[in-house]
PDB file of C-alpha atoms in Angstrom:
ATOM      1  CA  UNK E  21     -25.706  37.072  -8.689  1.00  0.00           C
ATOM      2  CA  UNK E  22     -23.873  34.166  -9.846  1.00  0.00           C
ATOM      3  CA  UNK E  23     -23.504  33.614 -13.638  1.00  0.00           C
ATOM      4  CA  UNK E  24     -25.655  30.714 -14.629  1.00  0.00           C
ATOM      5  CA  UNK E  25     -23.492  28.272 -16.707  1.00  0.00           C
ATOM      6  CA  UNK E  26     -24.745  27.405 -20.047  1.00  0.00           C
ATOM      7  CA  UNK E  27     -26.706  24.374 -20.985  1.00  0.00           C
ATOM      8  CA  UNK E  28     -28.970  22.067 -18.971  1.00  0.00           C
ATOM      9  CA  UNK E  29     -28.478  21.290 -15.319  1.00  0.00           C
ATOM     10  CA  UNK E  30     -27.201  17.805 -15.159  1.00  0.00           C
ATOM     11  CA  UNK E  31     -26.625  16.935 -11.423  1.00  0.00           C
ATOM     12  CA  UNK E  32     -26.518  18.247  -7.917  1.00  0.00           C
ATOM     13  CA  UNK E  33     -23.963  17.312  -5.181  1.00  0.00           C
ATOM     14  CA  UNK E  34     -24.095  18.348  -1.495  1.00  0.00           C
ATOM     15  CA  UNK E  35     -21.179  18.461   0.852  1.00  0.00           C
ATOM     16  CA  UNK E  36     -20.832  18.718   4.758  1.00  0.00           C
ATOM     17  CA  UNK E  37     -17.681  18.714   6.781  1.00  0.00           C
ATOM     18  CA  UNK E  38     -16.414  18.991  10.207  1.00  0.00           C
ATOM     19  CA  UNK E  39     -19.597  17.572  11.688  1.00  0.00           C
ATOM     20  CA  UNK E  40     -17.896  16.254  14.949  1.00  0.00           C
ATOM     21  CA  UNK E  41     -20.257  13.781  16.219  1.00  0.00           C
ATOM     22  CA  UNK E  42     -19.625  13.178  19.902  1.00  0.00           C
ATOM     23  CA  UNK E  43     -18.187  16.579  20.730  1.00  0.00           C
ATOM     24  CA  UNK E  44     -19.558  18.334  23.786  1.00  0.00           C
ATOM     25  CA  UNK E  45     -17.511  21.685  23.949  1.00  0.00           C
ATOM     26  CA  UNK E  46     -16.418  24.035  21.164  1.00  0.00           C
ATOM     27  CA  UNK E  47     -14.659  27.253  21.027  1.00  0.00           C
ATOM     28  CA  UNK E  48     -11.445  25.918  22.808  1.00  0.00           C
ATOM     29  CA  UNK E  49      -8.146  26.161  21.086  1.00  0.00           C
ATOM     30  CA  UNK E  50      -5.241  24.272  22.883  1.00  0.00           C
ATOM     31  CA  UNK E  51      -2.651  26.784  24.280  1.00  0.00           C
ATOM     32  CA  UNK E  52      -5.010  29.855  23.662  1.00  0.00           C
ATOM     33  CA  UNK E  53      -7.072  31.567  26.158  1.00  0.00           C
ATOM     34  CA  UNK E  54      -9.642  33.251  23.941  1.00  0.00           C
ATOM     35  CA  UNK E  55     -12.994  31.743  25.376  1.00  0.00           C
ATOM     36  CA  UNK E  56     -15.794  31.360  26.151  1.00  0.00           C
ATOM     37  CA  UNK E  57     -16.157  27.665  25.615  1.00  0.00           C
ATOM     38  CA  UNK E  58     -19.776  26.787  24.430  1.00  0.00           C
ATOM     39  CA  UNK E  59     -21.826  23.668  24.932  1.00  0.00           C
ATOM     40  CA  UNK E  60     -25.438  22.743  24.561  1.00  0.00           C
ATOM     41  CA  UNK E  61     -27.618  23.813  27.591  1.00  0.00           C
ATOM     42  CA  UNK E  62     -29.082  21.289  30.024  1.00  0.00           C
ATOM     43  CA  UNK E  63     -32.109  19.603  28.374  1.00  0.00           C
ATOM     44  CA  UNK E  64     -30.988  20.525  24.901  1.00  0.00           C
ATOM     45  CA  UNK E  65     -29.842  17.874  22.385  1.00  0.00           C
ATOM     46  CA  UNK E  66     -26.120  17.736  21.774  1.00  0.00           C
ATOM     47  CA  UNK E  67     -25.338  20.498  19.360  1.00  0.00           C
ATOM     48  CA  UNK E  68     -23.700  18.081  16.615  1.00  0.00           C
ATOM     49  CA  UNK E  69     -27.063  16.289  16.567  1.00  0.00           C
ATOM     50  CA  UNK E  70     -29.007  19.610  16.302  1.00  0.00           C
ATOM     51  CA  UNK E  71     -26.925  20.941  13.413  1.00  0.00           C
ATOM     52  CA  UNK E  72     -26.404  17.681  11.594  1.00  0.00           C
ATOM     53  CA  UNK E  73     -29.936  16.290  11.559  1.00  0.00           C
ATOM     54  CA  UNK E  74     -31.145  19.834  10.370  1.00  0.00           C
ATOM     55  CA  UNK E  75     -28.511  19.756   7.572  1.00  0.00           C
ATOM     56  CA  UNK E  76     -29.271  16.297   6.556  1.00  0.00           C
ATOM     57  CA  UNK E  77     -33.041  17.101   6.376  1.00  0.00           C
ATOM     58  CA  UNK E  78     -32.446  20.137   4.166  1.00  0.00           C
ATOM     59  CA  UNK E  79     -30.044  18.311   1.876  1.00  0.00           C
ATOM     60  CA  UNK E  80     -32.337  15.400   1.493  1.00  0.00           C
ATOM     61  CA  UNK E  81     -35.212  17.713   0.473  1.00  0.00           C
ATOM     62  CA  UNK E  82     -33.311  18.916  -2.345  1.00  0.00           C
ATOM     63  CA  UNK E  83     -32.867  15.381  -3.748  1.00  0.00           C
ATOM     64  CA  UNK E  84     -29.123  15.584  -4.545  1.00  0.00           C
ATOM     65  CA  UNK E  85     -27.517  13.003  -6.679  1.00  0.00           C
ATOM     66  CA  UNK E  86     -24.738  12.494  -4.196  1.00  0.00           C
ATOM     67  CA  UNK E  87     -23.524  13.734  -0.805  1.00  0.00           C
ATOM     68  CA  UNK E  88     -19.992  13.939   0.281  1.00  0.00           C
ATOM     69  CA  UNK E  89     -18.933  14.237   3.980  1.00  0.00           C
ATOM     70  CA  UNK E  90     -15.436  15.685   3.817  1.00  0.00           C
ATOM     71  CA  UNK E  91     -13.967  14.303   7.001  1.00  0.00           C
ATOM     72  CA  UNK E  92     -14.004  14.896  10.799  1.00  0.00           C
ATOM     73  CA  UNK E  93     -17.082  12.936  10.953  1.00  0.00           C
ATOM     74  CA  UNK E  94     -16.458  12.381  14.661  1.00  0.00           C
ATOM     75  CA  UNK E  95     -14.883  14.252  17.704  1.00  0.00           C
ATOM     76  CA  UNK E  96     -12.413  11.600  18.943  1.00  0.00           C
ATOM     77  CA  UNK E  97     -12.762   8.798  16.211  1.00  0.00           C
ATOM     78  CA  UNK E  98     -14.714   6.131  18.071  1.00  0.00           C
ATOM     79  CA  UNK E  99     -16.817   3.624  16.371  1.00  0.00           C
ATOM     80  CA  UNK E 100     -19.824   4.741  18.430  1.00  0.00           C
ATOM     81  CA  UNK E 101     -19.380   8.258  17.093  1.00  0.00           C
ATOM     82  CA  UNK E 102     -19.024   6.955  13.616  1.00  0.00           C
ATOM     83  CA  UNK E 103     -22.286   5.157  13.829  1.00  0.00           C
ATOM     84  CA  UNK E 104     -23.992   8.315  14.957  1.00  0.00           C
ATOM     85  CA  UNK E 105     -22.817   9.941  11.916  1.00  0.00           C
ATOM     86  CA  UNK E 106     -24.051   7.041   9.631  1.00  0.00           C
ATOM     87  CA  UNK E 107     -27.468   7.056  11.479  1.00  0.00           C
ATOM     88  CA  UNK E 108     -27.867  10.749  10.909  1.00  0.00           C
ATOM     89  CA  UNK E 109     -27.015  10.987   7.209  1.00  0.00           C
ATOM     90  CA  UNK E 110     -27.366   7.384   5.959  1.00  0.00           C
ATOM     91  CA  UNK E 111     -30.774   7.058   7.293  1.00  0.00           C
ATOM     92  CA  UNK E 112     -31.995   9.821   4.966  1.00  0.00           C
ATOM     93  CA  UNK E 113     -29.494   9.544   2.082  1.00  0.00           C
ATOM     94  CA  UNK E 114     -28.769   5.914   1.705  1.00  0.00           C
ATOM     95  CA  UNK E 115     -26.195   4.955  -1.008  1.00  0.00           C
ATOM     96  CA  UNK E 116     -26.021   8.596  -2.004  1.00  0.00           C
ATOM     97  CA  UNK E 117     -23.899   9.242   0.955  1.00  0.00           C
ATOM     98  CA  UNK E 118     -20.113   9.144   0.427  1.00  0.00           C
ATOM     99  CA  UNK E 119     -17.554   9.967   3.049  1.00  0.00           C
ATOM    100  CA  UNK E 120     -13.836  10.342   3.859  1.00  0.00           C
ATOM    101  CA  UNK E 121     -11.867  10.633   7.070  1.00  0.00           C
ATOM    102  CA  UNK E 122     -10.398  13.714   8.657  1.00  0.00           C
ATOM    103  CA  UNK E 123      -7.742  13.970  11.369  1.00  0.00           C
ATOM    104  CA  UNK E 124     -10.212  13.505  14.088  1.00  0.00           C
ATOM    105  CA  UNK E 125     -11.391  10.182  12.487  1.00  0.00           C
ATOM    106  CA  UNK E 126      -7.916   8.627  12.998  1.00  0.00           C
ATOM    107  CA  UNK E 127      -7.487   9.249  16.649  1.00  0.00           C
ATOM    108  CA  UNK E 128      -8.402   5.736  17.604  1.00  0.00           C
ATOM    109  CA  UNK E 129      -6.564   3.142  15.552  1.00  0.00           C
ATOM    110  CA  UNK E 130      -8.748   0.708  13.467  1.00  0.00           C
ATOM    111  CA  UNK E 131     -12.033   2.278  14.688  1.00  0.00           C
ATOM    112  CA  UNK E 132     -12.946   3.797  11.477  1.00  0.00           C
ATOM    113  CA  UNK E 133     -11.434   1.866   8.515  1.00  0.00           C
ATOM    114  CA  UNK E 134     -10.047   4.135   5.741  1.00  0.00           C
ATOM    115  CA  UNK E 135     -11.034   3.968   2.132  1.00  0.00           C
ATOM    116  CA  UNK E 136      -8.769   4.352  -0.810  1.00  0.00           C
ATOM    117  CA  UNK E 137      -9.384   7.075  -3.281  1.00  0.00           C
ATOM    118  CA  UNK E 138     -12.836   6.804  -4.649  1.00  0.00           C
ATOM    119  CA  UNK E 139     -14.477   7.679  -8.004  1.00  0.00           C
ATOM    120  CA  UNK E 140     -18.064   8.641  -8.213  1.00  0.00           C
ATOM    121  CA  UNK E 141     -19.382   9.224 -11.808  1.00  0.00           C
ATOM    122  CA  UNK E 142     -22.599  11.343 -12.213  1.00  0.00           C
ATOM    123  CA  UNK E 143     -24.132  13.014 -15.238  1.00  0.00           C
ATOM    124  CA  UNK E 144     -21.815  16.003 -16.147  1.00  0.00           C
ATOM    125  CA  UNK E 145     -19.149  15.409 -13.507  1.00  0.00           C
ATOM    126  CA  UNK E 146     -16.893  12.969 -11.819  1.00  0.00           C
ATOM    127  CA  UNK E 147     -16.234  13.103  -8.080  1.00  0.00           C
ATOM    128  CA  UNK E 148     -12.744  12.167  -6.898  1.00  0.00           C
ATOM    129  CA  UNK E 149     -12.713  11.532  -3.068  1.00  0.00           C
ATOM    130  CA  UNK E 150      -9.293  11.548  -1.376  1.00  0.00           C
ATOM    131  CA  UNK E 151      -8.502  10.332   2.260  1.00  0.00           C
ATOM    132  CA  UNK E 152      -6.012  12.898   3.231  1.00  0.00           C
ATOM    133  CA  UNK E 153      -5.885  11.769   6.905  1.00  0.00           C
ATOM    134  CA  UNK E 154      -2.502  10.808   8.464  1.00  0.00           C
ATOM    135  CA  UNK E 155      -2.523   9.015  11.961  1.00  0.00           C
ATOM    136  CA  UNK E 156      -0.888  11.091  14.616  1.00  0.00           C
ATOM    137  CA  UNK E 157      -1.056  14.412  12.678  1.00  0.00           C
ATOM    138  CA  UNK E 158      -3.384  17.315  12.600  1.00  0.00           C
ATOM    139  CA  UNK E 159      -2.326  18.073   9.039  1.00  0.00           C
ATOM    140  CA  UNK E 160      -2.810  15.742   6.183  1.00  0.00           C
ATOM    141  CA  UNK E 161      -1.058  14.250   3.076  1.00  0.00           C
ATOM    142  CA  UNK E 162      -1.602  12.671  -0.246  1.00  0.00           C
ATOM    143  CA  UNK E 163       0.805   9.687  -0.825  1.00  0.00           C
ATOM    144  CA  UNK E 164       2.432   8.616  -4.227  1.00  0.00           C
ATOM    145  CA  UNK E 165      -0.419   6.010  -4.889  1.00  0.00           C
ATOM    146  CA  UNK E 166      -3.203   8.654  -4.396  1.00  0.00           C
ATOM    147  CA  UNK E 167      -1.422  11.163  -6.828  1.00  0.00           C
ATOM    148  CA  UNK E 168      -0.907   8.408  -9.269  1.00  0.00           C
ATOM    149  CA  UNK E 169      -4.597   7.492  -9.011  1.00  0.00           C
ATOM    150  CA  UNK E 170      -5.877  11.115  -9.436  1.00  0.00           C
ATOM    151  CA  UNK E 171      -3.346  11.442 -12.319  1.00  0.00           C
ATOM    152  CA  UNK E 172      -4.713   8.394 -14.137  1.00  0.00           C
ATOM    153  CA  UNK E 173      -8.353   9.686 -13.571  1.00  0.00           C
ATOM    154  CA  UNK E 174      -7.568  12.958 -14.871  1.00  0.00           C
ATOM    155  CA  UNK E 175      -6.040  11.522 -17.983  1.00  0.00           C
ATOM    156  CA  UNK E 176      -9.077   9.430 -18.939  1.00  0.00           C
ATOM    157  CA  UNK E 177     -11.940  11.425 -17.536  1.00  0.00           C
ATOM    158  CA  UNK E 178     -14.523  12.456 -20.259  1.00  0.00           C
ATOM    159  CA  UNK E 179     -16.209  15.150 -18.023  1.00  0.00           C
ATOM    160  CA  UNK E 180     -15.010  17.630 -15.390  1.00  0.00           C
ATOM    161  CA  UNK E 181     -13.675  16.191 -12.223  1.00  0.00           C
ATOM    162  CA  UNK E 182     -14.266  17.758  -8.690  1.00  0.00           C
ATOM    163  CA  UNK E 183     -11.670  16.596  -6.231  1.00  0.00           C
ATOM    164  CA  UNK E 184     -12.532  16.532  -2.600  1.00  0.00           C
ATOM    165  CA  UNK E 185     -10.329  16.059   0.525  1.00  0.00           C
ATOM    166  CA  UNK E 186     -10.441  16.905   4.138  1.00  0.00           C
ATOM    167  CA  UNK E 187      -7.272  18.932   4.229  1.00  0.00           C
ATOM    168  CA  UNK E 188      -6.665  22.041   2.010  1.00  0.00           C
ATOM    169  CA  UNK E 189      -3.303  22.804   0.445  1.00  0.00           C
ATOM    170  CA  UNK E 190      -0.588  24.068   2.754  1.00  0.00           C
ATOM    171  CA  UNK E 191      -0.051  27.706   3.669  1.00  0.00           C
ATOM    172  CA  UNK E 192       3.749  27.267   3.020  1.00  0.00           C
ATOM    173  CA  UNK E 193       5.849  26.676   4.991  1.00  0.00           C
ATOM    174  CA  UNK E 194       3.415  25.437   7.511  1.00  0.00           C
ATOM    175  CA  UNK E 195       1.402  22.143   7.238  1.00  0.00           C
ATOM    176  CA  UNK E 196      -0.615  22.664  10.442  1.00  0.00           C
ATOM    177  CA  UNK E 197      -3.723  23.516   8.645  1.00  0.00           C
ATOM    178  CA  UNK E 198      -3.348  21.443   5.550  1.00  0.00           C
ATOM    179  CA  UNK E 199      -1.299  19.159   3.323  1.00  0.00           C
ATOM    180  CA  UNK E 200       2.481  19.099   3.640  1.00  0.00           C
ATOM    181  CA  UNK E 201       4.089  21.723   1.215  1.00  0.00           C
ATOM    182  CA  UNK E 202       5.690  18.825  -0.691  1.00  0.00           C
ATOM    183  CA  UNK E 203       2.347  17.102  -1.212  1.00  0.00           C
ATOM    184  CA  UNK E 204       0.718  20.377  -2.087  1.00  0.00           C
ATOM    185  CA  UNK E 205       3.394  20.924  -4.774  1.00  0.00           C
ATOM    186  CA  UNK E 206       2.783  17.536  -6.275  1.00  0.00           C
ATOM    187  CA  UNK E 207      -1.008  17.819  -6.184  1.00  0.00           C
ATOM    188  CA  UNK E 208      -0.696  21.107  -8.009  1.00  0.00           C
ATOM    189  CA  UNK E 209       1.544  19.576 -10.622  1.00  0.00           C
ATOM    190  CA  UNK E 210      -1.201  16.854 -11.251  1.00  0.00           C
ATOM    191  CA  UNK E 211      -3.728  19.572 -11.793  1.00  0.00           C
ATOM    192  CA  UNK E 212      -1.530  21.341 -14.059  1.00  0.00           C
ATOM    193  CA  UNK E 213      -1.105  18.343 -16.241  1.00  0.00           C
ATOM    194  CA  UNK E 214      -4.851  17.252 -16.225  1.00  0.00           C
ATOM    195  CA  UNK E 215      -7.293  19.959 -17.480  1.00  0.00           C
ATOM    196  CA  UNK E 216     -10.150  17.701 -16.606  1.00  0.00           C
ATOM    197  CA  UNK E 217      -9.558  18.397 -12.858  1.00  0.00           C
ATOM    198  CA  UNK E 218     -11.486  21.546 -12.402  1.00  0.00           C
ATOM    199  CA  UNK E 219     -11.502  22.211  -8.567  1.00  0.00           C
ATOM    200  CA  UNK E 220     -10.244  21.158  -5.115  1.00  0.00           C
ATOM    201  CA  UNK E 221     -12.711  21.365  -2.254  1.00  0.00           C
ATOM    202  CA  UNK E 222     -11.858  20.692   1.390  1.00  0.00           C
ATOM    203  CA  UNK E 223     -12.790  21.336   4.959  1.00  0.00           C
ATOM    204  CA  UNK E 224     -10.624  21.122   8.176  1.00  0.00           C
ATOM    205  CA  UNK E 225     -10.043  24.812   8.719  1.00  0.00           C
ATOM    206  CA  UNK E 226     -13.622  25.625   9.693  1.00  0.00           C
ATOM    207  CA  UNK E 227     -13.671  28.532   7.419  1.00  0.00           C
ATOM    208  CA  UNK E 228     -14.930  29.645   4.121  1.00  0.00           C
ATOM    209  CA  UNK E 229     -11.833  30.417   1.836  1.00  0.00           C
ATOM    210  CA  UNK E 230     -11.051  30.605  -1.934  1.00  0.00           C
ATOM    211  CA  UNK E 231      -7.555  30.593  -3.254  1.00  0.00           C
ATOM    212  CA  UNK E 232      -5.833  30.237  -6.624  1.00  0.00           C
ATOM    213  CA  UNK E 233      -2.485  28.560  -6.476  1.00  0.00           C
ATOM    214  CA  UNK E 234       0.658  29.172  -8.633  1.00  0.00           C
ATOM    215  CA  UNK E 235       1.031  26.605 -11.427  1.00  0.00           C
ATOM    216  CA  UNK E 236      -2.742  25.687 -11.425  1.00  0.00           C
ATOM    217  CA  UNK E 237      -4.266  28.617 -13.219  1.00  0.00           C
ATOM    218  CA  UNK E 238      -7.634  29.632 -12.149  1.00  0.00           C
ATOM    219  CA  UNK E 239      -8.533  26.325 -10.514  1.00  0.00           C
ATOM    220  CA  UNK E 240     -10.460  27.091  -7.253  1.00  0.00           C
ATOM    221  CA  UNK E 241      -8.857  25.677  -4.063  1.00  0.00           C
ATOM    222  CA  UNK E 242     -11.697  26.093  -1.724  1.00  0.00           C
ATOM    223  CA  UNK E 243     -12.364  25.483   2.004  1.00  0.00           C
ATOM    224  CA  UNK E 244     -15.931  25.284   3.490  1.00  0.00           C
ATOM    225  CA  UNK E 245     -16.596  26.113   7.005  1.00  0.00           C
ATOM    226  CA  UNK E 246     -17.781  23.540   9.660  1.00  0.00           C
ATOM    227  CA  UNK E 247     -21.486  22.274   9.812  1.00  0.00           C
ATOM    228  CA  UNK E 248     -21.398  21.930  13.678  1.00  0.00           C
ATOM    229  CA  UNK E 249     -21.069  25.742  14.602  1.00  0.00           C
ATOM    230  CA  UNK E 250     -20.982  29.298  13.105  1.00  0.00           C
ATOM    231  CA  UNK E 251     -21.826  29.832  10.265  1.00  0.00           C
ATOM    232  CA  UNK E 252     -23.400  26.345  10.387  1.00  0.00           C
ATOM    233  CA  UNK E 253     -23.888  25.490   6.768  1.00  0.00           C
ATOM    234  CA  UNK E 254     -23.376  22.942   4.001  1.00  0.00           C
ATOM    235  CA  UNK E 255     -22.262  23.558   0.244  1.00  0.00           C
ATOM    236  CA  UNK E 256     -24.201  22.699  -3.003  1.00  0.00           C
ATOM    237  CA  UNK E 257     -22.693  22.112  -6.306  1.00  0.00           C
ATOM    238  CA  UNK E 258     -25.029  22.615  -9.233  1.00  0.00           C
ATOM    239  CA  UNK E 259     -23.687  20.886 -12.361  1.00  0.00           C
ATOM    240  CA  UNK E 260     -24.501  22.260 -15.626  1.00  0.00           C
ATOM    241  CA  UNK E 261     -23.277  21.383 -19.221  1.00  0.00           C
ATOM    242  CA  UNK E 262     -20.996  24.392 -19.279  1.00  0.00           C
ATOM    243  CA  UNK E 263     -19.887  24.779 -15.640  1.00  0.00           C
ATOM    244  CA  UNK E 264     -20.512  24.217 -11.996  1.00  0.00           C
ATOM    245  CA  UNK E 265     -21.727  26.515  -9.225  1.00  0.00           C
ATOM    246  CA  UNK E 266     -20.668  26.253  -5.562  1.00  0.00           C
ATOM    247  CA  UNK E 267     -23.647  27.652  -3.341  1.00  0.00           C
ATOM    248  CA  UNK E 268     -23.136  27.824   0.450  1.00  0.00           C
ATOM    249  CA  UNK E 269     -26.203  27.411   2.529  1.00  0.00           C
ATOM    250  CA  UNK E 270     -26.663  28.327   6.227  1.00  0.00           C
ATOM    251  CA  UNK E 271     -28.703  25.673   8.043  1.00  0.00           C
ATOM    252  CA  UNK E 272     -32.159  27.161   8.454  1.00  0.00           C
ATOM    253  CA  UNK E 273     -34.125  25.393  11.164  1.00  0.00           C
ATOM    254  CA  UNK E 274     -34.816  27.574  14.145  1.00  0.00           C
ATOM    255  CA  UNK E 275     -32.783  25.295  16.575  1.00  0.00           C
ATOM    256  CA  UNK E 276     -29.741  25.353  14.170  1.00  0.00           C
ATOM    257  CA  UNK E 277     -29.885  29.085  13.619  1.00  0.00           C
ATOM    258  CA  UNK E 278     -30.067  29.681  17.310  1.00  0.00           C
ATOM    259  CA  UNK E 279     -26.999  27.501  17.947  1.00  0.00           C
ATOM    260  CA  UNK E 280     -25.116  29.123  15.019  1.00  0.00           C
ATOM    261  CA  UNK E 281     -25.694  32.531  16.321  1.00  0.00           C
ATOM    262  CA  UNK E 282     -24.657  31.497  19.897  1.00  0.00           C
ATOM    263  CA  UNK E 283     -21.314  30.263  18.612  1.00  0.00           C
ATOM    264  CA  UNK E 284     -20.791  33.533  16.561  1.00  0.00           C
ATOM    265  CA  UNK E 285     -19.203  34.767  19.910  1.00  0.00           C
ATOM    266  CA  UNK E 286     -16.491  32.058  20.032  1.00  0.00           C
ATOM    267  CA  UNK E 287     -12.835  33.008  20.544  1.00  0.00           C
ATOM    268  CA  UNK E 288     -13.602  36.444  22.027  1.00  0.00           C
ATOM    269  CA  UNK E 289     -16.099  37.380  19.275  1.00  0.00           C
ATOM    270  CA  UNK E 290     -13.351  37.090  16.695  1.00  0.00           C
ATOM    271  CA  UNK E 291     -14.652  33.886  15.004  1.00  0.00           C
ATOM    272  CA  UNK E 292     -16.921  35.354  12.332  1.00  0.00           C
ATOM    273  CA  UNK E 293     -14.137  37.484  10.802  1.00  0.00           C
ATOM    274  CA  UNK E 294     -12.138  34.197  10.407  1.00  0.00           C
ATOM    275  CA  UNK E 295     -14.797  31.575   9.486  1.00  0.00           C
ATOM    276  CA  UNK E 296     -17.584  33.272   7.439  1.00  0.00           C
ATOM    277  CA  UNK E 297     -15.535  34.406   4.555  1.00  0.00           C
ATOM    278  CA  UNK E 298     -16.512  36.956   1.846  1.00  0.00           C
ATOM    279  CA  UNK E 299     -19.581  36.186  -0.450  1.00  0.00           C
ATOM    280  CA  UNK E 300     -17.181  35.326  -3.277  1.00  0.00           C
ATOM    281  CA  UNK E 301     -15.648  32.694  -1.210  1.00  0.00           C
ATOM    282  CA  UNK E 302     -18.936  31.029  -0.325  1.00  0.00           C
ATOM    283  CA  UNK E 303     -20.573  31.197  -3.726  1.00  0.00           C
ATOM    284  CA  UNK E 304     -18.565  31.051  -6.974  1.00  0.00           C
ATOM    285  CA  UNK E 305     -18.544  29.382 -10.584  1.00  0.00           C
ATOM    286  CA  UNK E 306     -16.219  26.620 -11.456  1.00  0.00           C
ATOM    287  CA  UNK E 307     -15.406  26.656 -15.226  1.00  0.00           C
ATOM    288  CA  UNK E 308     -14.281  23.881 -17.478  1.00  0.00           C
ATOM    289  CA  UNK E 309     -10.802  23.949 -18.561  1.00  0.00           C
ATOM    290  CA  UNK E 310      -9.276  23.509 -22.090  1.00  0.00           C
ATOM    291  CA  UNK E 311      -5.690  22.879 -22.720  1.00  0.00           C
ATOM    292  CA  UNK E 312      -4.811  23.937 -19.228  1.00  0.00           C
ATOM    293  CA  UNK E 313      -6.830  27.342 -19.525  1.00  0.00           C
ATOM    294  CA  UNK E 314     -10.130  28.190 -17.892  1.00  0.00           C
ATOM    295  CA  UNK E 315     -13.266  28.282 -20.183  1.00  0.00           C
ATOM    296  CA  UNK E 316     -14.315  31.751 -20.994  1.00  0.00           C
ATOM    297  CA  UNK E 317     -16.983  33.157 -18.686  1.00  0.00           C
ATOM    298  CA  UNK E 318     -19.957  33.452 -20.660  1.00  0.00           C
ATOM    299  CA  UNK E 319     -21.466  36.978 -20.977  1.00  0.00           C
TER     300      UNK E 319
END
């Protein structure tokens, strides 16, 4: 059972990522023969529609204060696919929906215009949304202007700041699945300087994973698995006066669960061991920091 942070519950935030509108086949990794590839059966709705419409309905029913879509909104970055994303989530969430691009969303130049870093202020928390996409690359980056923006926000914030980006920190020395090692180092330095920055929350890798990086204390650097296939879910952030809880939800409609269970067998049946993560990587507390140190866990 997660420890309930002290004080009143102030706000609720939901996130999705790697929703891939327009995708028709999954379970394919270029250069690797680990099938079977999977697709919706004839007569079925496209699986991105099935998964995302169910996720949007579940999220809307919880009446969150904000919803963040953390990139890879589309399969190939077309304007038509982006409109499908907006129709699905925007139609039920309105101006509570916030989004950023992922690497799939910059495959067609100019089709989905990027946004600069964005600040969303809610009771008890500030959301910092970073566009980490880099045209022509699978991995991502955070440039000097974004780092300066985040540093300034961290310096003046009067409440905890949750930072969201599509790409997670690098697994040095590789940047295939994340930010470049140099950008990762500079981002960690900003977190080390600014105790108001309490967590970095990403997607991209299609897995649930929690890390703590050298130089950033006990700040959680988390990845959340994709919404479009196994385990088929979304993340909720419950904001209290004394801390924040991440809670991972599997999408529960019968159609979504059926597709999720079907895609459990991707990549020769190895996918669950990669994507699902441990319970402590899916659901965990995020504590306030003081002078660079984590807030003591209440007993």
